[in-house]
């Protein structure tokens, strides 16, 4: 049985310090089991990893934060086309709730994207999550998964021993919001022109 969550949509400016502390603890617990490096961005009560989200949809249960997804409106370049999107990221479910269908209830972000009036939602996921994302979004027709796309992004911080940009070969997930999927521009390279959400 899927646990019942209370969902809160919050703009970044409305978060209080206590919210950031609670969300960063949630991310350390959710991402930590996948590797220490994955939890590192959330040290020091930081509730974001790369780019800071514009708004968040947070699910709560009696133990606190249970699920999270963030969004940030930005222009990306797909091939030769500049395109407004709502980038989605910072997606996680508390480990004790994995496999209970919580991710399906995170579809509450979809009406939020419709309210923002963006043409498309956009995100990238690791190839290992392809089946999960297909069940969650592809099968019900909420999104299209596009393989073979490389995404060029800036690093969130500058390091003397690393180039300022990186290129990822991830799965692209596109949500048609105000425009149909047929209007997504062709191209195998996306310029994020900023850090990943």
Short mmCIF file of C-alpha atoms in Angstrom, two decimals:
data_model
loop_
_atom_site.label_atom_id
_atom_site.label_comp_id
_atom_site.label_asym_id
_atom_site.label_seq_id
_atom_site.Cartn_x
_atom_site.Cartn_y
_atom_site.Cartn_z
CA UNK A 1 0.00 0.00 0.00
CA UNK A 2 1.32 3.41 -0.99
CA UNK A 3 1.88 5.71 2.00
CA UNK A 4 -0.05 8.97 1.98
CA UNK A 5 2.10 12.07 1.70
CA UNK A 6 1.32 15.72 2.20
CA UNK A 7 2.73 17.65 -0.75
CA UNK A 8 4.07 21.18 -0.50
CA UNK A 9 5.01 23.34 -3.48
CA UNK A 10 7.51 25.94 -2.35
CA UNK A 11 9.39 28.71 -4.10
CA UNK A 12 13.05 28.88 -3.17
CA UNK A 13 12.68 32.31 -1.52
CA UNK A 14 10.01 30.93 0.80
CA UNK A 15 12.25 28.23 2.30
CA UNK A 16 13.50 28.92 5.80
CA UNK A 17 16.83 27.77 7.22
CA UNK A 18 15.08 24.87 8.98
CA UNK A 19 13.68 23.74 5.59
CA UNK A 20 17.15 23.69 4.02
CA UNK A 21 18.53 21.75 7.00
CA UNK A 22 15.75 19.15 6.77
CA UNK A 23 16.00 18.80 2.98
CA UNK A 24 19.81 18.51 3.02
CA UNK A 25 19.59 15.77 5.65
CA UNK A 26 17.01 14.02 3.46
CA UNK A 27 19.34 14.16 0.43
CA UNK A 28 22.33 12.86 2.38
CA UNK A 29 20.17 9.91 3.48
CA UNK A 30 18.71 9.33 0.00
CA UNK A 31 21.90 9.74 -2.05
CA UNK A 32 24.43 8.47 0.51
CA UNK A 33 23.69 4.76 -0.08
CA UNK A 34 24.58 5.26 -3.78
CA UNK A 35 28.04 6.55 -2.86
CA UNK A 36 29.66 9.03 -0.49
CA UNK A 37 30.45 11.34 -3.41
CA UNK A 38 26.72 11.61 -4.26
CA UNK A 39 25.87 12.88 -0.77
CA UNK A 40 28.82 15.30 -0.55
CA UNK A 41 27.10 18.31 -2.21
CA UNK A 42 24.55 18.32 0.63
CA UNK A 43 27.04 18.79 3.45
CA UNK A 44 26.76 21.91 5.56
CA UNK A 45 22.96 22.04 5.30
CA UNK A 46 23.08 22.81 1.56
CA UNK A 47 19.82 21.59 -0.03
CA UNK A 48 20.97 21.72 -3.66
CA UNK A 49 23.81 20.10 -5.60
CA UNK A 50 24.55 22.20 -8.69
CA UNK A 51 22.15 24.89 -9.86
CA UNK A 52 19.72 25.98 -7.20
CA UNK A 53 16.08 25.16 -7.99
CA UNK A 54 13.49 27.84 -8.49
CA UNK A 55 10.76 25.81 -6.89
CA UNK A 56 10.41 22.45 -5.23
CA UNK A 57 7.67 19.93 -4.68
CA UNK A 58 8.32 18.18 -1.36
CA UNK A 59 6.39 15.22 0.04
CA UNK A 60 6.17 14.84 3.82
CA UNK A 61 5.05 12.03 6.08
CA UNK A 62 5.15 11.69 9.86
CA UNK A 63 8.95 11.20 9.73
CA UNK A 64 9.64 14.39 7.75
CA UNK A 65 10.74 14.75 4.12
CA UNK A 66 9.80 11.62 2.17
CA UNK A 67 10.23 12.73 -1.45
CA UNK A 68 11.53 15.70 -3.42
CA UNK A 69 11.76 17.07 -6.94
CA UNK A 70 13.01 20.50 -7.99
CA UNK A 71 12.49 22.68 -11.07
CA UNK A 72 14.38 25.56 -12.62
CA UNK A 73 13.29 27.51 -15.70
CA UNK A 74 16.18 28.12 -18.06
CA UNK A 75 17.10 28.39 -21.72
CA UNK A 76 19.02 25.50 -23.19
CA UNK A 77 20.34 25.13 -26.71
CA UNK A 78 19.20 21.99 -28.54
CA UNK A 79 21.23 21.73 -31.73
CA UNK A 80 20.90 25.29 -33.08
CA UNK A 81 17.66 26.20 -31.26
CA UNK A 82 17.45 28.18 -28.01
CA UNK A 83 14.60 26.70 -26.00
CA UNK A 84 12.90 27.61 -22.74
CA UNK A 85 12.44 24.58 -20.48
CA UNK A 86 11.77 23.78 -16.87
CA UNK A 87 14.70 21.61 -15.89
CA UNK A 88 13.75 18.94 -13.40
CA UNK A 89 16.20 17.45 -10.94
CA UNK A 90 16.98 16.75 -7.30
CA UNK A 91 14.63 13.79 -7.56
CA UNK A 92 14.72 11.42 -4.59
CA UNK A 93 12.58 9.18 -2.41
CA UNK A 94 13.58 8.32 1.16
CA UNK A 95 15.20 4.84 1.12
CA UNK A 96 12.66 3.28 3.51
CA UNK A 97 9.87 4.21 1.06
CA UNK A 98 11.48 2.94 -2.14
CA UNK A 99 9.38 0.40 -3.99
CA UNK A 100 6.12 1.58 -2.41
CA UNK A 101 4.93 3.69 -5.33
CA UNK A 102 5.93 7.08 -3.92
CA UNK A 103 7.57 8.05 -7.20
CA UNK A 104 4.20 7.77 -8.96
CA UNK A 105 2.71 10.34 -6.63
CA UNK A 106 5.53 12.71 -7.55
CA UNK A 107 3.58 13.37 -10.72
CA UNK A 108 2.20 16.27 -8.68
CA UNK A 109 4.97 18.28 -10.39
CA UNK A 110 3.20 18.00 -13.75
CA UNK A 111 0.40 20.52 -12.95
CA UNK A 112 3.02 22.86 -11.47
CA UNK A 113 4.86 22.82 -14.81
CA UNK A 114 1.58 23.57 -16.60
CA UNK A 115 1.11 26.60 -14.34
CA UNK A 116 4.60 27.83 -15.22
CA UNK A 117 3.59 27.84 -18.89
CA UNK A 118 6.88 26.40 -20.16
CA UNK A 119 6.85 24.58 -23.50
CA UNK A 120 8.74 21.56 -22.15
CA UNK A 121 10.05 19.98 -18.99
CA UNK A 122 13.55 18.59 -19.35
CA UNK A 123 15.79 16.38 -17.29
CA UNK A 124 18.56 13.83 -17.54
CA UNK A 125 18.83 10.49 -15.78
CA UNK A 126 21.43 7.75 -15.55
CA UNK A 127 20.99 4.84 -17.96
CA UNK A 128 20.42 2.56 -14.93
CA UNK A 129 17.12 4.37 -14.27
CA UNK A 130 15.69 3.85 -17.76
CA UNK A 131 13.14 1.19 -16.80
CA UNK A 132 12.04 3.07 -13.67
CA UNK A 133 11.53 6.31 -15.61
CA UNK A 134 9.75 4.47 -18.41
CA UNK A 135 7.25 2.94 -15.94
CA UNK A 136 6.81 6.25 -14.11
CA UNK A 137 6.56 8.66 -17.03
CA UNK A 138 6.94 7.00 -20.41
CA UNK A 139 4.23 4.36 -20.17
CA UNK A 140 1.51 6.80 -19.01
CA UNK A 141 2.55 9.21 -21.79
CA UNK A 142 3.76 12.05 -19.56
CA UNK A 143 7.29 12.11 -20.99
CA UNK A 144 9.49 10.80 -23.76
CA UNK A 145 12.87 9.22 -23.07
CA UNK A 146 15.48 10.06 -25.71
CA UNK A 147 18.79 8.14 -25.77
CA UNK A 148 21.96 9.19 -27.58
CA UNK A 149 21.96 12.84 -26.50
CA UNK A 150 25.03 14.46 -24.98
CA UNK A 151 24.52 17.34 -22.55
CA UNK A 152 27.25 19.92 -21.99
CA UNK A 153 27.09 21.68 -18.61
CA UNK A 154 29.24 23.92 -16.49
CA UNK A 155 30.54 22.64 -13.19
CA UNK A 156 28.84 24.13 -10.13
CA UNK A 157 32.23 25.25 -8.81
CA UNK A 158 35.57 26.13 -10.42
CA UNK A 159 38.50 23.79 -9.81
CA UNK A 160 42.11 24.46 -10.82
CA UNK A 161 42.61 20.86 -11.96
CA UNK A 162 39.37 20.42 -13.96
CA UNK A 163 37.92 22.05 -17.07
CA UNK A 164 34.94 24.37 -16.32
CA UNK A 165 32.53 22.23 -18.39
CA UNK A 166 31.68 18.56 -18.71
CA UNK A 167 29.77 16.47 -21.23
CA UNK A 168 27.38 13.75 -20.05
CA UNK A 169 25.93 10.90 -22.06
CA UNK A 170 22.72 10.50 -20.10
CA UNK A 171 19.15 9.68 -21.03
CA UNK A 172 17.14 12.75 -21.86
CA UNK A 173 13.60 12.94 -20.45
CA UNK A 174 11.30 15.47 -22.15
CA UNK A 175 7.85 16.44 -20.86
CA UNK A 176 5.61 18.12 -23.45
CA UNK A 177 3.83 20.81 -21.44
CA UNK A 178 2.58 23.74 -23.57
CA UNK A 179 3.87 22.35 -26.89
CA UNK A 180 3.64 18.85 -28.40
CA UNK A 181 6.63 16.51 -28.51
CA UNK A 182 6.74 16.92 -32.29
CA UNK A 183 8.02 20.47 -31.70
CA UNK A 184 11.07 19.37 -29.67
CA UNK A 185 14.03 20.48 -31.80
CA UNK A 186 16.32 17.91 -33.41
CA UNK A 187 19.90 17.67 -32.21
CA UNK A 188 22.25 15.29 -30.46
CA UNK A 189 24.01 17.94 -28.34
CA UNK A 190 22.33 20.09 -25.70
CA UNK A 191 24.09 23.10 -24.23
CA UNK A 192 22.78 23.50 -20.69
CA UNK A 193 24.82 26.71 -20.24
CA UNK A 194 24.87 26.29 -16.50
CA UNK A 195 25.25 23.59 -13.87
CA UNK A 196 22.89 20.64 -13.72
CA UNK A 197 19.99 21.03 -11.32
#
